[in-house]
């Protein structure tokens, strides 16, 4: 126990370490105990990170407030145009898909009941019948509950209107008053914050690259998937394209999960045949190009994290904070990695500075 106690005493005697721990503790308390209150703030911060790049570029020739106003106006205009264009189509396809779930399940059941004849040594008719009955009951209840709770649409519209007013306003002020806000936050920190600056300078860049890159990746994968599925004549191409686009928020796992609805819709429409095979192959090619071409190009400036570390981060932070935990899993993992990397470097620099000072004192006459 003594080595552990000595280590804690050594670390906690460093004011920079205490400052970093207090900042991390405050951040954890805000996102843990006040998630609903700060959710619009988090959304505004994400969008502000998304718009900071073009705002900073335009700031070179215009004042900060003018650059912020132009970029913010363009963003709101594009967002509203996309919302009124895409949302009705997605809503219509979701409604159609919910009403056709029983037909999709029946098609899957019929296919499953042919497996015992083709593979008698692997599947039995009784096992598949029980599994098919369970699918029928569960999905039937799910469809009924979704249709019965249509009153929740009104609540969702109300929340959307609130977010549609509050979040854009906060985004504008975060962009326009970025320097003032950072200066105000700096006033609460001690004079020497070299450890915090070492961690934040890396994390800030990683979060900015991640948010902008992830938004670009979602848009590209969504658009490409929609076009490919529409060319192949697949039903619900817009909805499946949107699901595939947002699946990139969950690295590795999202691509696997979305395979099931894509395959189910393709089978219910085409059956087992060339059209079904083309859809599955096209989906696999899109995911392969996304993981092996698009992601390395977009995230070339982001620190590499091992796939196991990414999956663990997605599971851990997703369990704690839901959607935002999944969305920020990679930046949060980068934060942990940055802290671990900066921590020993700070101690080594302190030791080196102490040694240099001692040598100068010894050399002084």
CSV table of C-alpha atoms in Angstrom, one decimal:
chain,number,residue,atom,x,y,z
A,1,UNK,CA,0.0,0.0,0.0
A,2,UNK,CA,2.9,2.4,0.6
A,3,UNK,CA,3.9,2.7,-3.1
A,4,UNK,CA,0.3,3.6,-3.9
A,5,UNK,CA,0.0,6.1,-1.1
A,6,UNK,CA,3.3,7.7,-2.1
A,7,UNK,CA,2.1,7.9,-5.7
A,8,UNK,CA,-1.1,9.7,-4.7
A,9,UNK,CA,0.8,12.1,-2.4
A,10,UNK,CA,3.2,12.9,-5.2
A,11,UNK,CA,0.4,13.6,-7.7
A,12,UNK,CA,-1.9,15.5,-5.4
A,13,UNK,CA,0.9,17.8,-4.3
A,14,UNK,CA,1.1,19.1,-7.9
A,15,UNK,CA,-1.3,22.1,-8.3
A,16,UNK,CA,-1.6,21.5,-12.0
A,17,UNK,CA,-2.8,18.0,-11.4
A,18,UNK,CA,-5.4,19.3,-8.9
A,19,UNK,CA,-6.6,21.9,-11.4
A,20,UNK,CA,-7.0,19.2,-14.1
A,21,UNK,CA,-8.9,16.9,-11.8
A,22,UNK,CA,-11.2,19.7,-10.7
A,23,UNK,CA,-12.0,20.6,-14.3
A,24,UNK,CA,-12.7,16.9,-15.2
A,25,UNK,CA,-14.8,16.5,-12.1
A,26,UNK,CA,-16.9,19.6,-13.0
A,27,UNK,CA,-17.4,18.3,-16.5
A,28,UNK,CA,-18.4,14.8,-15.3
A,29,UNK,CA,-20.9,16.3,-12.8
A,30,UNK,CA,-22.6,18.5,-15.5
A,31,UNK,CA,-23.1,15.6,-18.0
A,32,UNK,CA,-24.1,13.1,-15.3
A,33,UNK,CA,-26.4,15.0,-13.0
A,34,UNK,CA,-27.8,17.6,-15.4
A,35,UNK,CA,-28.1,15.8,-18.7
A,36,UNK,CA,-31.5,17.0,-19.7
A,37,UNK,CA,-30.8,20.7,-18.8
A,38,UNK,CA,-27.5,20.8,-20.7
A,39,UNK,CA,-28.6,18.7,-23.7
A,40,UNK,CA,-29.4,21.7,-25.9
A,41,UNK,CA,-26.0,23.2,-24.8
A,42,UNK,CA,-24.2,20.0,-25.9
A,43,UNK,CA,-26.1,20.1,-29.3
A,44,UNK,CA,-25.1,23.8,-29.7
A,45,UNK,CA,-21.5,23.1,-28.9
A,46,UNK,CA,-21.4,20.2,-31.5
A,47,UNK,CA,-22.8,22.5,-34.2
A,48,UNK,CA,-20.5,25.3,-33.2
A,49,UNK,CA,-17.5,23.0,-33.6
A,50,UNK,CA,-18.9,22.1,-37.0
A,51,UNK,CA,-19.1,25.7,-38.1
A,52,UNK,CA,-15.9,27.0,-36.5
A,53,UNK,CA,-13.7,25.9,-39.4
A,54,UNK,CA,-15.5,28.0,-42.1
A,55,UNK,CA,-16.0,30.8,-39.6
A,56,UNK,CA,-12.3,31.0,-38.8
A,57,UNK,CA,-11.4,31.0,-42.4
A,58,UNK,CA,-13.9,33.8,-43.2
A,59,UNK,CA,-12.6,35.7,-40.1
A,60,UNK,CA,-9.4,36.4,-42.0
A,61,UNK,CA,-11.1,39.0,-44.2
A,62,UNK,CA,-14.1,40.0,-42.1
A,63,UNK,CA,-14.7,40.8,-38.4
A,64,UNK,CA,-15.6,37.9,-36.2
A,65,UNK,CA,-19.3,39.0,-35.8
A,66,UNK,CA,-19.8,39.4,-39.5
A,67,UNK,CA,-18.1,36.0,-40.3
A,68,UNK,CA,-20.3,34.3,-37.6
A,69,UNK,CA,-23.5,35.9,-39.0
A,70,UNK,CA,-22.8,34.8,-42.5
A,71,UNK,CA,-21.9,31.2,-41.7
A,72,UNK,CA,-24.7,30.9,-39.2
A,73,UNK,CA,-27.3,32.2,-41.7
A,74,UNK,CA,-26.0,29.8,-44.4
A,75,UNK,CA,-26.2,26.9,-41.9
A,76,UNK,CA,-29.8,27.7,-40.7
A,77,UNK,CA,-30.9,28.1,-44.3
A,78,UNK,CA,-29.5,24.8,-45.4
A,79,UNK,CA,-30.7,23.0,-42.3
A,80,UNK,CA,-34.3,24.3,-42.8
A,81,UNK,CA,-34.3,23.5,-46.5
A,82,UNK,CA,-33.1,19.9,-45.7
A,83,UNK,CA,-35.5,19.5,-42.9
A,84,UNK,CA,-38.6,20.4,-44.9
A,85,UNK,CA,-37.4,18.4,-47.9
A,86,UNK,CA,-36.1,15.2,-46.2
A,87,UNK,CA,-38.2,14.9,-43.0
A,88,UNK,CA,-41.6,14.4,-44.8
A,89,UNK,CA,-40.1,11.7,-47.0
A,90,UNK,CA,-38.6,9.9,-44.0
A,91,UNK,CA,-41.8,10.2,-42.0
A,92,UNK,CA,-43.8,8.7,-44.8
A,93,UNK,CA,-41.5,5.8,-45.3
A,94,UNK,CA,-41.3,5.1,-41.6
A,95,UNK,CA,-45.2,4.9,-41.5
A,96,UNK,CA,-45.3,2.6,-44.5
A,97,UNK,CA,-42.6,0.4,-43.1
A,98,UNK,CA,-44.4,0.0,-39.7
A,99,UNK,CA,-47.6,-1.0,-41.5
A,100,UNK,CA,-45.7,-3.6,-43.6
A,101,UNK,CA,-43.7,-5.2,-40.7
A,102,UNK,CA,-46.2,-8.1,-40.5
A,103,UNK,CA,-45.7,-8.9,-44.2
A,104,UNK,CA,-41.9,-8.7,-43.8
A,105,UNK,CA,-42.1,-11.1,-40.8
A,106,UNK,CA,-44.3,-13.5,-42.7
A,107,UNK,CA,-41.8,-13.6,-45.6
A,108,UNK,CA,-38.9,-14.3,-43.1
A,109,UNK,CA,-41.0,-17.0,-41.4
A,110,UNK,CA,-41.7,-18.7,-44.7
A,111,UNK,CA,-38.0,-18.7,-45.6
A,112,UNK,CA,-37.0,-20.0,-42.2
A,113,UNK,CA,-39.4,-22.9,-42.4
A,114,UNK,CA,-37.6,-24.1,-45.6
A,115,UNK,CA,-34.2,-24.4,-43.8
A,116,UNK,CA,-35.0,-27.8,-42.1
A,117,UNK,CA,-35.5,-29.3,-45.6
A,118,UNK,CA,-32.3,-27.9,-46.9
A,119,UNK,CA,-30.1,-28.3,-43.8
A,120,UNK,CA,-31.8,-31.1,-41.7
A,121,UNK,CA,-28.6,-31.7,-39.7
A,122,UNK,CA,-28.5,-28.1,-38.5
A,123,UNK,CA,-32.0,-26.9,-38.1
A,124,UNK,CA,-35.1,-28.6,-36.8
A,125,UNK,CA,-38.7,-27.6,-37.7
A,126,UNK,CA,-39.7,-27.3,-34.0
A,127,UNK,CA,-36.9,-25.0,-33.1
A,128,UNK,CA,-37.5,-22.7,-36.1
A,129,UNK,CA,-41.2,-22.7,-35.5
A,130,UNK,CA,-40.7,-21.5,-31.9
A,131,UNK,CA,-38.3,-18.9,-33.0
A,132,UNK,CA,-40.6,-17.7,-35.8
A,133,UNK,CA,-43.6,-17.5,-33.4
A,134,UNK,CA,-41.5,-15.4,-31.0
A,135,UNK,CA,-40.6,-13.0,-33.8
A,136,UNK,CA,-44.2,-12.7,-34.8
A,137,UNK,CA,-45.4,-11.9,-31.3
A,138,UNK,CA,-42.7,-9.4,-30.5
A,139,UNK,CA,-42.9,-7.5,-33.8
A,140,UNK,CA,-46.6,-7.5,-33.7
A,141,UNK,CA,-46.6,-5.9,-30.3
A,142,UNK,CA,-43.9,-3.4,-31.4
A,143,UNK,CA,-46.0,-2.4,-34.4
A,144,UNK,CA,-49.2,-2.0,-32.3
A,145,UNK,CA,-47.4,0.1,-29.6
A,146,UNK,CA,-45.8,2.4,-32.1
A,147,UNK,CA,-49.0,3.0,-33.9
A,148,UNK,CA,-51.0,3.3,-30.6
A,149,UNK,CA,-48.6,5.9,-29.2
A,150,UNK,CA,-49.0,8.4,-32.0
A,151,UNK,CA,-49.7,11.1,-29.4
A,152,UNK,CA,-46.0,11.2,-28.8
A,153,UNK,CA,-45.6,12.8,-32.1
A,154,UNK,CA,-47.0,16.0,-30.6
A,155,UNK,CA,-44.5,16.0,-27.8
A,156,UNK,CA,-41.7,15.4,-30.3
A,157,UNK,CA,-42.8,18.4,-32.4
A,158,UNK,CA,-42.9,20.6,-29.3
A,159,UNK,CA,-39.3,19.6,-28.4
A,160,UNK,CA,-38.2,20.1,-32.0
A,161,UNK,CA,-39.6,23.6,-31.9
A,162,UNK,CA,-37.9,24.4,-28.6
A,163,UNK,CA,-34.6,23.0,-29.9
A,164,UNK,CA,-35.1,24.8,-33.2
A,165,UNK,CA,-35.1,28.2,-31.3
A,166,UNK,CA,-32.7,27.7,-28.4
A,167,UNK,CA,-30.0,25.7,-30.2
A,168,UNK,CA,-29.5,28.1,-33.2
A,169,UNK,CA,-29.4,31.1,-30.8
A,170,UNK,CA,-26.7,29.4,-28.7
A,171,UNK,CA,-24.8,28.4,-31.8
A,172,UNK,CA,-24.7,32.0,-33.0
A,173,UNK,CA,-23.4,33.4,-29.7
A,174,UNK,CA,-20.9,30.6,-29.3
A,175,UNK,CA,-19.4,31.5,-32.6
A,176,UNK,CA,-19.6,35.3,-32.2
A,177,UNK,CA,-18.3,35.4,-28.6
A,178,UNK,CA,-15.9,32.5,-28.7
A,179,UNK,CA,-12.9,34.6,-27.5
A,180,UNK,CA,-14.9,36.3,-24.8
A,181,UNK,CA,-16.3,33.0,-23.5
A,182,UNK,CA,-12.9,31.3,-23.4
A,183,UNK,CA,-11.4,34.4,-21.6
A,184,UNK,CA,-14.2,34.2,-19.0
A,185,UNK,CA,-13.6,30.5,-18.4
A,186,UNK,CA,-9.9,31.1,-18.1
A,187,UNK,CA,-10.5,33.5,-15.2
A,188,UNK,CA,-11.6,30.6,-13.0
A,189,UNK,CA,-8.4,28.7,-13.5
A,190,UNK,CA,-5.1,29.2,-11.7
A,191,UNK,CA,-2.2,31.0,-13.3
A,192,UNK,CA,-0.2,28.0,-14.2
A,193,UNK,CA,-2.3,25.7,-16.4
A,194,UNK,CA,0.4,24.1,-18.5
A,195,UNK,CA,-1.0,20.6,-17.9
A,196,UNK,CA,-4.5,21.6,-18.8
A,197,UNK,CA,-3.3,23.4,-21.9
A,198,UNK,CA,-1.3,20.4,-22.9
A,199,UNK,CA,-4.4,18.1,-22.7
A,200,UNK,CA,-6.9,20.7,-24.1
A,201,UNK,CA,-4.9,21.7,-27.1
A,202,UNK,CA,-4.8,18.1,-28.4
A,203,UNK,CA,-8.4,17.3,-27.3
A,204,UNK,CA,-9.8,20.5,-28.8
A,205,UNK,CA,-8.3,19.8,-32.2
A,206,UNK,CA,-9.4,16.2,-32.1
A,207,UNK,CA,-13.0,17.1,-31.2
A,208,UNK,CA,-13.2,19.7,-34.0
A,209,UNK,CA,-11.8,17.2,-36.5
A,210,UNK,CA,-14.1,14.5,-35.3
A,211,UNK,CA,-17.3,16.5,-35.4
A,212,UNK,CA,-16.7,18.0,-38.8
A,213,UNK,CA,-15.4,14.7,-40.2
A,214,UNK,CA,-18.3,12.6,-38.7
A,215,UNK,CA,-20.9,15.0,-40.1
A,216,UNK,CA,-19.3,14.8,-43.5
A,217,UNK,CA,-19.1,11.0,-43.3
A,218,UNK,CA,-22.8,10.7,-42.4
A,219,UNK,CA,-23.8,12.9,-45.3
A,220,UNK,CA,-21.7,11.1,-47.8
A,221,UNK,CA,-22.7,7.6,-46.7
A,222,UNK,CA,-26.4,8.6,-46.5
A,223,UNK,CA,-26.4,10.1,-50.0
A,224,UNK,CA,-24.4,7.3,-51.7
A,225,UNK,CA,-26.5,4.6,-50.0
A,226,UNK,CA,-29.8,6.3,-51.0
A,227,UNK,CA,-28.6,6.7,-54.7
A,228,UNK,CA,-27.4,3.1,-54.9
A,229,UNK,CA,-30.6,1.6,-53.3
A,230,UNK,CA,-32.8,3.8,-55.5
A,231,UNK,CA,-31.0,2.6,-58.6
A,232,UNK,CA,-31.5,-1.0,-57.5
A,233,UNK,CA,-35.2,-0.3,-56.9
A,234,UNK,CA,-35.2,-1.1,-53.2
A,235,UNK,CA,-38.1,0.1,-51.2
A,236,UNK,CA,-37.5,2.6,-48.4
A,237,UNK,CA,-34.3,3.7,-50.1
A,238,UNK,CA,-34.3,7.1,-48.3
A,239,UNK,CA,-35.0,5.6,-44.9
A,240,UNK,CA,-32.4,2.8,-45.2
A,241,UNK,CA,-29.9,5.4,-46.5
A,242,UNK,CA,-30.5,7.5,-43.4
A,243,UNK,CA,-30.1,4.5,-41.1
A,244,UNK,CA,-26.9,3.5,-42.9
A,245,UNK,CA,-25.6,7.1,-42.7
A,246,UNK,CA,-26.2,7.4,-39.0
A,247,UNK,CA,-24.8,3.9,-38.4
A,248,UNK,CA,-21.3,5.3,-38.7
A,249,UNK,CA,-21.8,6.9,-35.3
A,250,UNK,CA,-21.2,3.4,-33.8
A,251,UNK,CA,-17.9,2.2,-35.3
A,252,UNK,CA,-17.9,-1.4,-36.5
A,253,UNK,CA,-21.1,-2.4,-34.6
A,254,UNK,CA,-23.4,0.0,-36.5
A,255,UNK,CA,-22.5,-1.5,-39.9
A,256,UNK,CA,-23.4,-5.0,-38.6
A,257,UNK,CA,-26.7,-4.0,-37.0
A,258,UNK,CA,-28.0,-2.2,-40.1
A,259,UNK,CA,-27.3,-5.2,-42.2
A,260,UNK,CA,-30.4,-6.9,-40.8
A,261,UNK,CA,-33.0,-4.3,-41.8
A,262,UNK,CA,-31.4,-3.9,-45.2
A,263,UNK,CA,-31.4,-7.7,-45.8
A,264,UNK,CA,-35.0,-8.0,-44.4
A,265,UNK,CA,-36.4,-5.4,-46.7
A,266,UNK,CA,-34.6,-6.7,-49.7
A,267,UNK,CA,-35.7,-10.3,-49.0
A,268,UNK,CA,-39.4,-9.3,-48.5
A,269,UNK,CA,-39.3,-7.4,-51.8
A,270,UNK,CA,-37.2,-9.6,-54.0
A,271,UNK,CA,-36.9,-13.0,-52.2
A,272,UNK,CA,-33.7,-15.0,-52.6
A,273,UNK,CA,-32.4,-14.1,-56.1
A,274,UNK,CA,-30.1,-11.9,-58.0
A,275,UNK,CA,-31.8,-8.6,-56.9
A,276,UNK,CA,-31.4,-9.6,-53.3
A,277,UNK,CA,-27.7,-10.5,-53.8
A,278,UNK,CA,-27.0,-7.1,-55.6
A,279,UNK,CA,-28.5,-5.2,-52.6
A,280,UNK,CA,-26.4,-7.1,-50.1
A,281,UNK,CA,-23.2,-6.8,-52.1
A,282,UNK,CA,-23.8,-3.1,-52.7
A,283,UNK,CA,-24.3,-2.5,-49.0
A,284,UNK,CA,-21.1,-4.5,-48.2
A,285,UNK,CA,-19.2,-2.5,-50.8
A,286,UNK,CA,-20.4,0.8,-49.3
A,287,UNK,CA,-19.4,-0.2,-45.8
A,288,UNK,CA,-16.0,-1.4,-47.0
A,289,UNK,CA,-15.3,1.8,-48.9
A,290,UNK,CA,-16.4,3.8,-45.9
A,291,UNK,CA,-14.1,2.0,-43.5
A,292,UNK,CA,-11.1,1.7,-45.8
A,293,UNK,CA,-11.2,4.8,-48.0
A,294,UNK,CA,-13.5,7.5,-46.6
A,295,UNK,CA,-12.6,7.3,-43.0
A,296,UNK,CA,-8.8,7.4,-43.5
A,297,UNK,CA,-9.2,10.4,-45.8
A,298,UNK,CA,-11.6,12.4,-43.6
A,299,UNK,CA,-9.9,11.5,-40.3
A,300,UNK,CA,-6.3,11.7,-41.4
A,301,UNK,CA,-5.6,14.3,-38.7
A,302,UNK,CA,-7.2,12.3,-35.9
A,303,UNK,CA,-5.1,10.2,-33.6
A,304,UNK,CA,-5.3,6.5,-34.3
A,305,UNK,CA,-7.0,4.4,-31.7
A,306,UNK,CA,-7.0,0.7,-31.6
A,307,UNK,CA,-10.3,-0.9,-32.7
A,308,UNK,CA,-10.6,-2.6,-29.4
A,309,UNK,CA,-10.2,0.7,-27.6
A,310,UNK,CA,-12.9,2.3,-29.9
A,311,UNK,CA,-15.4,-0.6,-29.3
A,312,UNK,CA,-14.8,-0.4,-25.5
A,313,UNK,CA,-15.2,3.4,-25.5
A,314,UNK,CA,-18.5,3.1,-27.5
A,315,UNK,CA,-19.9,0.5,-25.1
A,316,UNK,CA,-18.7,2.3,-21.9
A,317,UNK,CA,-19.7,5.9,-22.8
A,318,UNK,CA,-22.9,4.8,-24.6
A,319,UNK,CA,-24.0,3.0,-21.5
A,320,UNK,CA,-23.4,6.1,-19.4
A,321,UNK,CA,-24.7,8.8,-21.6
A,322,UNK,CA,-26.8,7.2,-24.4
A,323,UNK,CA,-26.7,8.8,-27.8
A,324,UNK,CA,-24.2,11.5,-26.9
A,325,UNK,CA,-22.0,9.0,-25.2
A,326,UNK,CA,-21.9,7.0,-28.5
A,327,UNK,CA,-21.3,10.2,-30.6
A,328,UNK,CA,-18.5,11.4,-28.4
A,329,UNK,CA,-17.0,8.0,-27.6
A,330,UNK,CA,-13.9,8.5,-29.8
A,331,UNK,CA,-13.2,12.1,-28.6
A,332,UNK,CA,-13.6,11.0,-24.9
A,333,UNK,CA,-11.3,8.1,-25.6
A,334,UNK,CA,-8.9,10.6,-27.1
A,335,UNK,CA,-9.3,12.7,-23.9
A,336,UNK,CA,-8.3,9.7,-21.7
A,337,UNK,CA,-5.3,9.0,-24.0
A,338,UNK,CA,-4.2,12.6,-23.9
A,339,UNK,CA,-4.4,12.7,-20.1
A,340,UNK,CA,-2.3,9.6,-19.9
A,341,UNK,CA,0.2,10.9,-22.3
A,342,UNK,CA,0.5,14.4,-20.8
A,343,UNK,CA,0.7,13.2,-17.2
A,344,UNK,CA,4.1,11.5,-17.2
A,345,UNK,CA,5.5,14.2,-19.6
A,346,UNK,CA,4.5,16.9,-17.1
A,347,UNK,CA,6.4,15.1,-14.4
A,348,UNK,CA,9.5,14.5,-16.5
A,349,UNK,CA,9.5,18.2,-17.5
A,350,UNK,CA,9.3,19.2,-13.9
A,351,UNK,CA,12.1,16.9,-13.0
A,352,UNK,CA,14.2,18.1,-15.9
A,353,UNK,CA,13.6,21.8,-15.0
A,354,UNK,CA,14.5,21.0,-11.4
A,355,UNK,CA,17.7,19.3,-12.4
A,356,UNK,CA,18.6,22.1,-14.7
A,357,UNK,CA,18.0,24.7,-12.0
A,358,UNK,CA,20.2,22.7,-9.6
A,359,UNK,CA,23.0,22.5,-12.0
A,360,UNK,CA,22.9,26.2,-12.6
A,361,UNK,CA,23.0,26.8,-8.9
A,362,UNK,CA,25.9,24.5,-8.5
A,363,UNK,CA,27.8,26.3,-11.3
A,364,UNK,CA,27.1,29.7,-9.8
A,365,UNK,CA,30.1,31.3,-8.0
